Each structure stands twice: as structure tokens, then as C-alpha cells.
XYZ file of C-alpha atoms in Angstrom:
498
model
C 28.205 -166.954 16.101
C 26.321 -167.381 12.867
C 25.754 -170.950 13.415
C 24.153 -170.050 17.117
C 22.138 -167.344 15.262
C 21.101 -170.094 12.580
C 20.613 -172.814 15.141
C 17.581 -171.235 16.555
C 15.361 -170.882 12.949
C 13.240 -173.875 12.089
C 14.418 -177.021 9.839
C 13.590 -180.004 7.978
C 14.549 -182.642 9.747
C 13.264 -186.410 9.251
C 11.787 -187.238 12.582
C 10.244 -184.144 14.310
C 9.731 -180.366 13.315
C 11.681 -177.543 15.401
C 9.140 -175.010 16.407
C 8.782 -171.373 17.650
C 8.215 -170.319 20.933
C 4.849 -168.240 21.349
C 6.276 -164.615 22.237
C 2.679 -164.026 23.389
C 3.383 -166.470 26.904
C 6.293 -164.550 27.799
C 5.512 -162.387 30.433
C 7.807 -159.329 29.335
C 7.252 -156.226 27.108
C 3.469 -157.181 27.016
C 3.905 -160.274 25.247
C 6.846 -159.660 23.267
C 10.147 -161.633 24.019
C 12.861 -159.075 22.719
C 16.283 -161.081 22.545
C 19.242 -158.443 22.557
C 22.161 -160.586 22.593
C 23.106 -163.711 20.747
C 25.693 -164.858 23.133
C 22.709 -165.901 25.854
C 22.777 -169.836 25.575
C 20.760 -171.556 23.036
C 18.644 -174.576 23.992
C 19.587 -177.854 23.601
C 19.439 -179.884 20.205
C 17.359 -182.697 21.611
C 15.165 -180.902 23.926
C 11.860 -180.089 22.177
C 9.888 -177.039 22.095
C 6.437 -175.483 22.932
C 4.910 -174.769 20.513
C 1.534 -172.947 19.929
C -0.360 -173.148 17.136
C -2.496 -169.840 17.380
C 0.436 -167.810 16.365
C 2.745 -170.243 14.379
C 0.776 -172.987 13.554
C 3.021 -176.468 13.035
C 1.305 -177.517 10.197
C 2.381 -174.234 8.426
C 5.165 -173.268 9.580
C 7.333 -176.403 9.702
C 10.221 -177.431 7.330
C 10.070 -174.018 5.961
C 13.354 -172.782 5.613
C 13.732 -168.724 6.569
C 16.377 -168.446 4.011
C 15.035 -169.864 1.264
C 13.783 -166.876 -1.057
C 10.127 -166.021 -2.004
C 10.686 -166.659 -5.516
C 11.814 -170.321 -4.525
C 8.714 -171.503 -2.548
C 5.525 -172.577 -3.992
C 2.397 -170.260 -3.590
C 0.908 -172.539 -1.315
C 3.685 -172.264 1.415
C 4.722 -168.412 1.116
C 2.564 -166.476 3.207
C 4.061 -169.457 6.075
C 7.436 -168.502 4.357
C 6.642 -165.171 5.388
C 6.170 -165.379 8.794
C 8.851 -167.588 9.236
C 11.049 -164.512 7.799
C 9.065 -162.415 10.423
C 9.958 -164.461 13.472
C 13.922 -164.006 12.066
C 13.795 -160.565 12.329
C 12.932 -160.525 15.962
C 16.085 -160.718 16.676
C 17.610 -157.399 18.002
C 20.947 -156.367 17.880
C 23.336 -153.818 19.480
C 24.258 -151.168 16.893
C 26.616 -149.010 19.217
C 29.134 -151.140 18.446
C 29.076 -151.601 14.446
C 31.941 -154.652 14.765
C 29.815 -156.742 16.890
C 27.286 -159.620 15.160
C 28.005 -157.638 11.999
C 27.238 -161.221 9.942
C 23.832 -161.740 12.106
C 23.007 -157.847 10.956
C 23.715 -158.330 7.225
C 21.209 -161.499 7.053
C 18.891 -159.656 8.822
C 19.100 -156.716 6.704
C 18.683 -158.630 3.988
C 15.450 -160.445 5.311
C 13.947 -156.945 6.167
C 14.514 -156.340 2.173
C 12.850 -159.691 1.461
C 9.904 -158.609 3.393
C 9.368 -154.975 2.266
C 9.925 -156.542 -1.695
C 7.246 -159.314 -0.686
C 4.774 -157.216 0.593
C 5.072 -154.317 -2.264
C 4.242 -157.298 -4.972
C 0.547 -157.587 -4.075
C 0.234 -160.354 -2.451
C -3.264 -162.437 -1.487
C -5.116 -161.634 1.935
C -2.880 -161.604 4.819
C -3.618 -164.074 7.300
C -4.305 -163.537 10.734
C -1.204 -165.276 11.784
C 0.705 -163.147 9.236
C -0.862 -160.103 10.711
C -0.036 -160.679 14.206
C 3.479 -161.573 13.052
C 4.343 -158.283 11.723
C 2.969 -156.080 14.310
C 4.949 -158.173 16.592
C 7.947 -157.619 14.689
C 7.480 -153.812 14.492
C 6.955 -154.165 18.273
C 10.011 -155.921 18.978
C 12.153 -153.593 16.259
C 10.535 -150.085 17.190
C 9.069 -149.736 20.274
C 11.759 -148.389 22.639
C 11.895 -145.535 26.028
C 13.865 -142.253 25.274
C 16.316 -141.451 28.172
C 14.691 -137.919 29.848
C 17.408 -135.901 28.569
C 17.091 -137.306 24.738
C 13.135 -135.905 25.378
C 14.038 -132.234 26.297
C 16.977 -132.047 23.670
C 15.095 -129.717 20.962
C 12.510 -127.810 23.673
C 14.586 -127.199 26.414
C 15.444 -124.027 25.602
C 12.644 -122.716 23.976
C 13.630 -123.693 20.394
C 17.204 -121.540 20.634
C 19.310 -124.353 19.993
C 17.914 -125.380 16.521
C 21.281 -124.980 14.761
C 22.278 -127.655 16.930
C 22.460 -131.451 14.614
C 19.648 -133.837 16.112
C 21.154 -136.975 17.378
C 21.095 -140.002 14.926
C 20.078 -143.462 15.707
C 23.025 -145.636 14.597
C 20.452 -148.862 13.985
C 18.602 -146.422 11.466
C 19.796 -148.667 8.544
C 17.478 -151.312 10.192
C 14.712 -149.009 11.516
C 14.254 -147.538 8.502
C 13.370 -150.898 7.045
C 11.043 -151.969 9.316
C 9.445 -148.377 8.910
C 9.086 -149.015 5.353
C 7.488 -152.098 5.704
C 4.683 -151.266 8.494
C 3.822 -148.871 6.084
C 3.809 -150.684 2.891
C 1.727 -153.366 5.369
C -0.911 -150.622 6.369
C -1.318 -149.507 2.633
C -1.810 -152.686 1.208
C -4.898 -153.494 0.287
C -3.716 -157.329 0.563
C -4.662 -156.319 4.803
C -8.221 -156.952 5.689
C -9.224 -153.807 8.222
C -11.596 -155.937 10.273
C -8.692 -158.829 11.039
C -5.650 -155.849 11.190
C -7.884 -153.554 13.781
C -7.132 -156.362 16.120
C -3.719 -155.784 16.844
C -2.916 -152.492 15.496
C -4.942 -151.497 18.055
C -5.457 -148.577 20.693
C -2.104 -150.214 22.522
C 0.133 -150.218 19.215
C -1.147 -146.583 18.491
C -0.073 -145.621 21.748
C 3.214 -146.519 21.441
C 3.691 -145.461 18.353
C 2.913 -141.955 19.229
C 5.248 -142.308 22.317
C 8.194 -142.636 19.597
C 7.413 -139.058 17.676
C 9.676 -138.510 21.204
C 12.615 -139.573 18.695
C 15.337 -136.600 17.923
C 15.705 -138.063 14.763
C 13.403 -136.210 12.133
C 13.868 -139.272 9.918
C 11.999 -141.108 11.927
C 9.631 -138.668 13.082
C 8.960 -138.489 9.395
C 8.527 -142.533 9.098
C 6.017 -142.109 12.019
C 3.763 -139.397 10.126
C 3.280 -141.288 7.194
C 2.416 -144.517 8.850
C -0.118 -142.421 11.320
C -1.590 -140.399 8.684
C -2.186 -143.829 6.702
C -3.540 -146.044 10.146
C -5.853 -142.966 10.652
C -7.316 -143.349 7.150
C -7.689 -147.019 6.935
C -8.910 -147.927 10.695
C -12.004 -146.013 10.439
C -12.846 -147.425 13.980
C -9.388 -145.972 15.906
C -10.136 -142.359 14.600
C -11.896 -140.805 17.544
C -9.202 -142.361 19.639
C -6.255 -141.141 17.452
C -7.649 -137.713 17.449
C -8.052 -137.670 21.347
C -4.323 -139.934 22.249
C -2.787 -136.726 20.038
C -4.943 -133.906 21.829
C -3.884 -135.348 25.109
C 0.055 -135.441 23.661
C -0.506 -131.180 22.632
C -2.657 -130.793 26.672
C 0.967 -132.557 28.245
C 3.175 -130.839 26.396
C 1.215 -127.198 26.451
C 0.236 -127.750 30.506
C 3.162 -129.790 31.962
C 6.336 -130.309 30.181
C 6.524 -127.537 27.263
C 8.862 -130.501 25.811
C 7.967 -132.743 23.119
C 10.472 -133.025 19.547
C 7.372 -134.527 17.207
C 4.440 -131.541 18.201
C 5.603 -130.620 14.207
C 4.532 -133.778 12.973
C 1.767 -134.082 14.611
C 0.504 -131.316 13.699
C 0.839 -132.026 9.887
C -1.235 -135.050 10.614
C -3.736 -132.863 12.351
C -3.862 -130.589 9.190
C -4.793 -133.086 6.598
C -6.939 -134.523 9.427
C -9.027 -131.204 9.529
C -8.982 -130.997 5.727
C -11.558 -133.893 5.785
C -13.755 -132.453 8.146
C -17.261 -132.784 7.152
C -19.337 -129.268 7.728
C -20.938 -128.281 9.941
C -18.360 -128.838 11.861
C -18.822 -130.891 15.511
C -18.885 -129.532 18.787
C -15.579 -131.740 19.225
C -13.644 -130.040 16.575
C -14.558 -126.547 17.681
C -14.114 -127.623 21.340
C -9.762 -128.908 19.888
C -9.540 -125.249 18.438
C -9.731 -123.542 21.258
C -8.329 -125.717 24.095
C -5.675 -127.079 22.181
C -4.494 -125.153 18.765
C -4.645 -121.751 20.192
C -3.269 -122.988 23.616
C -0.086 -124.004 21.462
C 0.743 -120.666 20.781
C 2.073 -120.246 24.255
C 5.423 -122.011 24.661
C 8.932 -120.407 24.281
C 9.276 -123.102 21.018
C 6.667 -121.939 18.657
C 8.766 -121.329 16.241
C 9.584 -125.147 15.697
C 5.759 -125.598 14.482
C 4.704 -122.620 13.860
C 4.071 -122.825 10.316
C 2.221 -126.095 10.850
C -0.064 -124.941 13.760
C -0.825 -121.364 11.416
C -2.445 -124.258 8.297
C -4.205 -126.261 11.486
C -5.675 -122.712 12.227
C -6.694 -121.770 8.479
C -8.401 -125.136 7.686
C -10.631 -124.318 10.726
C -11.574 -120.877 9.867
C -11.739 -122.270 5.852
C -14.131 -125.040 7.008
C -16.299 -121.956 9.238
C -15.599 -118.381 8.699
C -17.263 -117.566 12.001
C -14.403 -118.700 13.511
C -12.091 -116.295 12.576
C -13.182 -114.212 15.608
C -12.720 -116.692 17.794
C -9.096 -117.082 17.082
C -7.928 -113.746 16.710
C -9.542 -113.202 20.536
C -7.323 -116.684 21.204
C -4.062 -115.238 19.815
C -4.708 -111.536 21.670
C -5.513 -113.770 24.804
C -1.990 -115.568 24.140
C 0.017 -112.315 22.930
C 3.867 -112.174 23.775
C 4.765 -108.638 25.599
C 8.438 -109.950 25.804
C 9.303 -111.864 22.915
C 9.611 -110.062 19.820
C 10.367 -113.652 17.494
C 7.031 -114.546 18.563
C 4.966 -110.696 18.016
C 6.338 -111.239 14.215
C 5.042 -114.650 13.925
C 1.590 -113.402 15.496
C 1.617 -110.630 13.263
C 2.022 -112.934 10.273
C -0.809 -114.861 11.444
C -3.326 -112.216 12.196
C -2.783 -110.952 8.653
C -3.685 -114.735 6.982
C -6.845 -114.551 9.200
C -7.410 -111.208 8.359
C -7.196 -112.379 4.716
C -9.891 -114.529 4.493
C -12.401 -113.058 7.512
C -15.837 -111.330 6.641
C -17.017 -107.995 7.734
C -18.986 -109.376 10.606
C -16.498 -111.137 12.155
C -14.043 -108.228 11.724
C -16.276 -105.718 13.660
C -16.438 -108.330 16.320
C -12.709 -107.688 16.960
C -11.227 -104.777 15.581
C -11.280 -102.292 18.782
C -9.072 -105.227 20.796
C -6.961 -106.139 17.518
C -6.131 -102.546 16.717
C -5.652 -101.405 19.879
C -2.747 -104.638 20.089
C -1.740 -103.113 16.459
C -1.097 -100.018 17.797
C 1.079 -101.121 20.940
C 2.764 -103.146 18.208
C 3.582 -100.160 16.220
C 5.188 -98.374 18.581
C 7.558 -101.245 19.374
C 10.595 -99.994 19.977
C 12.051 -103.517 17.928
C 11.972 -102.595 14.714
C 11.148 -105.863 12.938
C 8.037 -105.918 15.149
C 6.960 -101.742 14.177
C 7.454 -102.775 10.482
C 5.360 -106.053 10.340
C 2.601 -104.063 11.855
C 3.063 -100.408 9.264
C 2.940 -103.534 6.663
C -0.782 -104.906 7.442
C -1.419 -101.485 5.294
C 0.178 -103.258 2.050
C -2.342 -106.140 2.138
C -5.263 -105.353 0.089
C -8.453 -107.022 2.089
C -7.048 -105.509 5.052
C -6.811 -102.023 3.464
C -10.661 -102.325 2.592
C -11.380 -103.561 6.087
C -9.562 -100.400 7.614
C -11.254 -98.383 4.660
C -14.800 -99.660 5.930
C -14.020 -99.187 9.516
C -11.519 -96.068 9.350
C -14.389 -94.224 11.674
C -13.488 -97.147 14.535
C -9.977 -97.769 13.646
C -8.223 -94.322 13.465
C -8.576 -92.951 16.667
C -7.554 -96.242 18.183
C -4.259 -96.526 15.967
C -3.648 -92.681 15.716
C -1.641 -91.828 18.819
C 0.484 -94.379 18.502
C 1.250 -93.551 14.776
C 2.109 -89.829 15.370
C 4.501 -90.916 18.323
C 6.493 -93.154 16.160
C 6.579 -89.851 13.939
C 7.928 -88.161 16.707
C 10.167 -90.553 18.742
C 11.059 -93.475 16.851
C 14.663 -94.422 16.435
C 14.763 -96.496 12.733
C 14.214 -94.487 9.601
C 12.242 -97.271 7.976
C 9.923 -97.378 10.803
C 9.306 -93.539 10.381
C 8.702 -93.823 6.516
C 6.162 -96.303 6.952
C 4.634 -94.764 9.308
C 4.757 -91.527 6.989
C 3.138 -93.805 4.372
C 0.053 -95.087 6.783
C -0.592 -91.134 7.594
C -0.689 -90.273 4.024
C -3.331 -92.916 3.251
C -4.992 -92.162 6.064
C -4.869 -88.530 4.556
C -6.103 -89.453 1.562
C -8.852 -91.865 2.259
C -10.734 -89.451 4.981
C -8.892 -85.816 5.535
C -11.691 -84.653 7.810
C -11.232 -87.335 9.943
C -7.759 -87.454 10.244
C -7.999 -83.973 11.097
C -10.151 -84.380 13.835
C -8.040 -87.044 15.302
C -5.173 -84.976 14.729
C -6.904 -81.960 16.997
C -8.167 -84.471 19.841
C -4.745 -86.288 19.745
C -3.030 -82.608 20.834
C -5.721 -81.595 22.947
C -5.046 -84.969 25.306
C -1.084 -84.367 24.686
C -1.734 -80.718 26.564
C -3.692 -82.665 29.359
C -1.444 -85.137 29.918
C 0.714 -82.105 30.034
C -0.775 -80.126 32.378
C -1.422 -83.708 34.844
C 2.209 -83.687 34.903
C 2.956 -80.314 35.998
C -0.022 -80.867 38.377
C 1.691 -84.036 39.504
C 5.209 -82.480 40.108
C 4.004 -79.474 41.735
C 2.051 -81.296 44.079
C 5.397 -83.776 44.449
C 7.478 -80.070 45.293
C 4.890 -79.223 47.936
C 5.316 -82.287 49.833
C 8.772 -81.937 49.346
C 9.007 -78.258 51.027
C 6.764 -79.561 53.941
C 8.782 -82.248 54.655
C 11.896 -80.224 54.811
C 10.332 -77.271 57.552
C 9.294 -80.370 59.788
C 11.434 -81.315 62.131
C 13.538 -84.515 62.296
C 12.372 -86.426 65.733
C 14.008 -89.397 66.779
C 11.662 -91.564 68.050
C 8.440 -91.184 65.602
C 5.576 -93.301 65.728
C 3.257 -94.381 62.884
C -0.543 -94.506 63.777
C -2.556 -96.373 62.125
C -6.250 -94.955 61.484
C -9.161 -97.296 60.614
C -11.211 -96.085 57.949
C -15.001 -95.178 58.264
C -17.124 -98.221 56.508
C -18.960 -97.326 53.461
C -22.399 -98.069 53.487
């Protein structure tokens, strides 16, 4: 099997020079010819072979010798040593079945080292053969399709099966490699951006964010890095990038609600907004609100939540004004049924809240507050006690201090029915607590709310006994009538109102 394997790389020999076949003519996987099985039949010894000189040129590449090691072959002939190596590691093995072509998957392993080490030395300029070698190679090695039910595995049930282990891609070992040295390629500065932007193009970045699909957070990892670095080198792909991962966030928010990498790709985003230059474009502001606060609607949240809550900072870091804008976003989005998510939104309205100026706090402090207050009379106590909490923060104390005139009678009622009704005794002592500084920062007020808060308890009252009085009336009536057997309903049109 190895000599098959073998049999197929160029060699010296004293009358001709083997050759590679161009995967560029081959009609499948868009010009790359992906081999998966060593036992298909090799061609025959005397039989020669097309060659084309665009992407392994003859005159470079033959009588080089993929085996021979870097360190072996003049400086002259190793960049052609190099993509000889390249065109080695096309070859793709099956890895579900760890006794088969175990030989072929050493050497190769061992190649892929070769590589990476080569590459991580400095070398001169990549050439443009050399460059369209290598993304070939990645193509061949890491472009794959996810079965549909490998997609849905972490978001199919709205993030509750996170305990669960994420399945593992047994040719990781090899992956991993070729992960390592994409990304030492794309931070070398041995790669001219001009000649690279050519085939790490809007194609290759495409499928490269259709693998973030992967379950394995390894390689979700692999995938940030070598985004985040394509994004900062290939100034010319960045509107693209930013607009291929916007339309990822619109599918998954809009269609599916299931996507394993919307972590990752936030992160990317995050460091991405960091280097925003101010003021900030209509595009940017236009990506807060139709995607990042659209995110905070699916059941799996949780998954990114803390990477989606930095996304949302930077933005209101880079303009303050923004800070109302969001907080009418997240009141827009707010979960009545899913107390997980209320705590999260809690947590995040008190990081906005943090960093928001007085201006922008009027703007949204009667809608806010009045969600406050619903939240403090949750009847789950984790959600009562994040809200009684907001009062421990110190900017948000001076907000409420500057605003108590607005803020109390909103948040009042709801505070002296936890007093009254609610079931968990830590609940009731922080709501004790949030009375007493109320109490102590404006007694007249909290007075006054105290009087109109009883005065619409007694009407509320007094509607109810209206209500079930008028309830007992019908009641009696109905009984004295008599029970007739055949009763028609007649319908009377209304008179128009002019």
C-alpha cells in the first residue's frame, strides 16, 4: 500500500520527469480533486502525464523528491520542495477506521509537521504557485458538509443539553495540523496580501465560515483565530467578512435558531468593533440593532451570552447615545416565560446602566422601571433578587437618587406587594432594604406614594365588590327566568357612529 501511495509523488528519473495533475481541470469540488481512498488504481508506469505549468510548473517542480527534508535541499529548490510537500498532503484518508492506511497517515503527519516547521522559520516571499498550493491543500483537508443532525446537536433544544460532550472529529490529529499551518501561512509576513487576496478569496471565506458548523469547539477555536487574522490582513475582504457573518446571525436568528459557532463569531465581532473608528457608520449602527439585539431572542442565549453582552458594550463604549437604543432593544426582546433568560437581561441592563449618561437614562427609565417592577414581583426568586440588587450598584443608586420623583411611583406598588405577598424571606428583606433607602433618601415622597398606593388599593377594592355584585344580580335574574326549550338568539345590528 505504501509503495501505491509512493508511486504517485514525483521522481528523478533519467529520461523524462513524472508530473502532477492540475487539480484546477478537474471538474469536482470547484477545482479540487479530493482522493479518499488509496486502493482506486494508480496509472500506469509508462503512460505520461498532463501536466500544467501554471500551478506546478515542470521546470520547478521536477526531480524534487517530497521526502527529502527542508534542511537537505538547497535554497534555490525549497520553496518547489515545498509545494511538492503540499501536493502530498492532498491525499485524504478515512480516520473512522484508525487500522486502515495507518503507514500512509504517519508520513503524512509527518509532512504536515514539515510544513508548519517550514513556514514558522521565516521564509522568503511565497510564490504564487506556493500560495495557490496551500489554499488548495486546506481546501482539500478542511472543507467538508455537516450531516443536518450534527448542525442542530448544541441548539436544538434551546441550549438545555450543554452537559452533553460535543462530538470529536477522529481525523483531528490531522486537522489540527493543517489548522496550524493556514494560520501560521496568514500571519506570515513571508505572504504578499496583493498575490494571497487571490485565492483566499470571498469563496474560501465562505467556506470557512460554513465549518464554525463543527461540534467540535477545537476547531471552532482553530477557525476564530484564522478569521480574526484573514480579517486583519485582507484589508480588501473586510466589508464582505462583516456582511457573510451578519447574514450567518439573520439565518440563524430568522430561520433555523441553530448554529454551534454564533459564540465564536461573536468574539470575532467583538475585537472587530473594538477597532471601530468614531463616529461610528451608519453600517455599524444599522448591525446593532438588526442583528446584536435580534440575538437576544432564541431559547440558546445562554451559549453566547457573555460574548453578545461585550459586542453590546463596545458599541455603547464607542457612542454613549446608544445606550438608549439598546435598553429599548432588550425591553422590545424581554422573556415573560423564561426566568434563565430575565437574569441574564437583568445582568445586562445593569452593565448598560453602568456606563449610560443622564440623558440617555431619562430617555428610558418610565419603560425600564416599569419592566423592573414586574421583575420584582416575580414570583422566581432568582429573578425578584437580581432586580432588589440593581439598588447595590452605585451609578444606578445616583440615577434612581436623581430621578426618585419619576421612579418611585412606578416601582412602589410592586415593592409593597412583595412586602405583603411574597413567598422567599430573602426576597422580603431586600425589598425591606429598597423601602428603607427609599425612606431615607426622600420621606415625603415615599409618604405620598405610600397614601396614593392605599387610596388605589381601596378602589380596586370597591371595583371588585362593584364587579361581584353586579355578577350576583345577573345571577338572581337568571334564576327567576324561566327555562324554555326552544330559545332563539337574535342578533341586533348596532346603530353606526357618525
Amino acid at each position: 500500500m505504501l509503495k501505491q501511495f509512493l508511486a504517485k509523488l514525483p521522481r528523478r528519473s533519467p529520461k523524462s520527469f513524472e508530473s502532477f495533475e492540475d487539480p484546477s481541470n478537474s471538474p469536482n469540488n470547484g477545482g479540487f480533486q479530493r482522493t479518499t481512498s488509496l486502493n482506486s488504481a494508480s496509472p500506469k508506469p509508462n503512460a505520461p502525464k498532463r501536466t500544467s505549468s501554471a500551478v506546478f510548473p515542470s521546470s520547478v517542480i521536477a526531480g524534487i523528491e517530497p521526502l527529502l527534508p527542508f534542511k537537505d535541499a538547497p535554497a534555490s529548490e525549497k520553496m518547489s520542495l515545498f509545494i511538492s510537500k503540499l501536493s502530498l498532503c492532498c491525499m485524504v484518508f478515512d480516520f473512522n477506521n484508525p487500522t486502515k492506511n495507518t503507514a500512509e497517515k504517519d508520513l503524512k503527519r509527518l509532512t504536515l509537521i514539515e510544513l508548519l516547521e517550514f513556514i514558522a522559520s521565516g521564509p522568503p516571499k511565497f510564490s504564487e504557485p506556493a500560495i495557490l498550493a496551500l489554499c488548495k491543500m486546506c481546501s482539500i483537508n478542511l472543507f467538508r458538509v455537516f450531516p443536518p443532525n450534527y448542525r442542530a446537536s448544541r441548539s436544538n433544544n434551546g441550549g438545555e443539553n450543554d452537559d452533553d460532550e460535543p462530538s470529536f472529529d477522529p481525523a483531528w490529529p490531522h486537522l489540527q495540523l493543517v489548522y496550524d499551518i493556514l494560520l501560521k501561512f496568514v500571519n506570515s509576513p513571508s505572504v504578499e496580501p496583493k498575490i494571497a487576496k487571490k485565492y483566499i478569496n470571498h469563496s474560501f471565506i465562505l467556506r470557512i465560515l460554513d465549518l464554525f458548523e463543527s461540534e467540535d469547539p477545537r476547531e471552532r477555536d482553530c477557525l476564530k483565530a484564522i478569521m480574526h487574522r484573514i480579517y486583519g490582513k485582507f484589508m480588501v475582504h473586510r466589508p464582505f467578512i462583516r456582511k457573510s457573518i451578519s447574514n450567518v446571525f439573520y439565518r440563524f436568528v430568522f430561520e433555523t435558531d441553530k448554529h454551534n459557532g454564533i459564540a465564536e463569531l461573536l468574539e470575532i465581532f467583538g475585537s472587530v468593533i473594538t477597532g471601530f473608528a468614531l463616529p461610528l457608520k451608519e453600517e455599524h449602527k444599522i448591525f446593532l440593532w438588526r442583528v446584536l439585539i435580534p440575538l437576544h431572542k432564541p431559547k440558546s442565549l445562554a451559549v453566547y451570552f457573555q460574548q453578545l453582552c461585550y459586542c453590546v458594550t463596545q458599541f455603547i463604549e464607542k457612542d454613549p447615545k446608544l445606550a438608549s437604543t439598546v435598553i429599548r432593544g432588550l425591553l422590545k426582546y424581554w422573556p415573560i416565560t423564561n426566568s434563565q433568560k430575565e437574569v441574564m437581561f437583568l445582568g445586562e441592563v445593569e452593565e448598560i446602566l453602568e456606563g449610560i449618561n443622564m440623558g440617555e437614562f431619562e430617555r428610558v427609565m418610565v419603560p425600564l422601571f416599569w419592566r423592573i417592577g414586574c421583575c420584582i414581583n416575580s414570583s422566581h426568586f432568582q429573578v425578584a433578587e437580581r432586580a432588589l440588587l440593581l439598588w447595590n450598584n452605585d451609578q444606578i443608586f445616583n440615577l434612581i437618587g436623581h430621578n426618585r420623583q419619576v421612579i418611585l411611583p412606578i416601582i412602589f406598588p410592586a415593592l409593597e406587594t412583595n412586602v405583603r405577598t411574597h413567598w422567599n424571606q430573602s426576597v422580603l428583606n431586600l425589598t425591606l432594604n429598597v423601602r428603607n433607602v427609599f425612606t431615607e433618601m426622600d420621606n415625603m415622597l415615599f409618604l405620598a406614594c405610600h397614601a396614593h398606593f392605599i387610596e388605589e388599593q381601596e378602589k380596586q377594592s370597591l371595583a371588585v365588590e362593584k364587579r361581584k355584585e353586579a355578577w350576583d344580580r345577573l345571577e338572581n335574574a337568571a334564576s327567576l327566568q324561566p327555562i324554555s326549550g326552544n330559545t332563539t338568539a337574535v342578533l341586533v345590528p348596532m346603530p353606526r357612529v357618525n
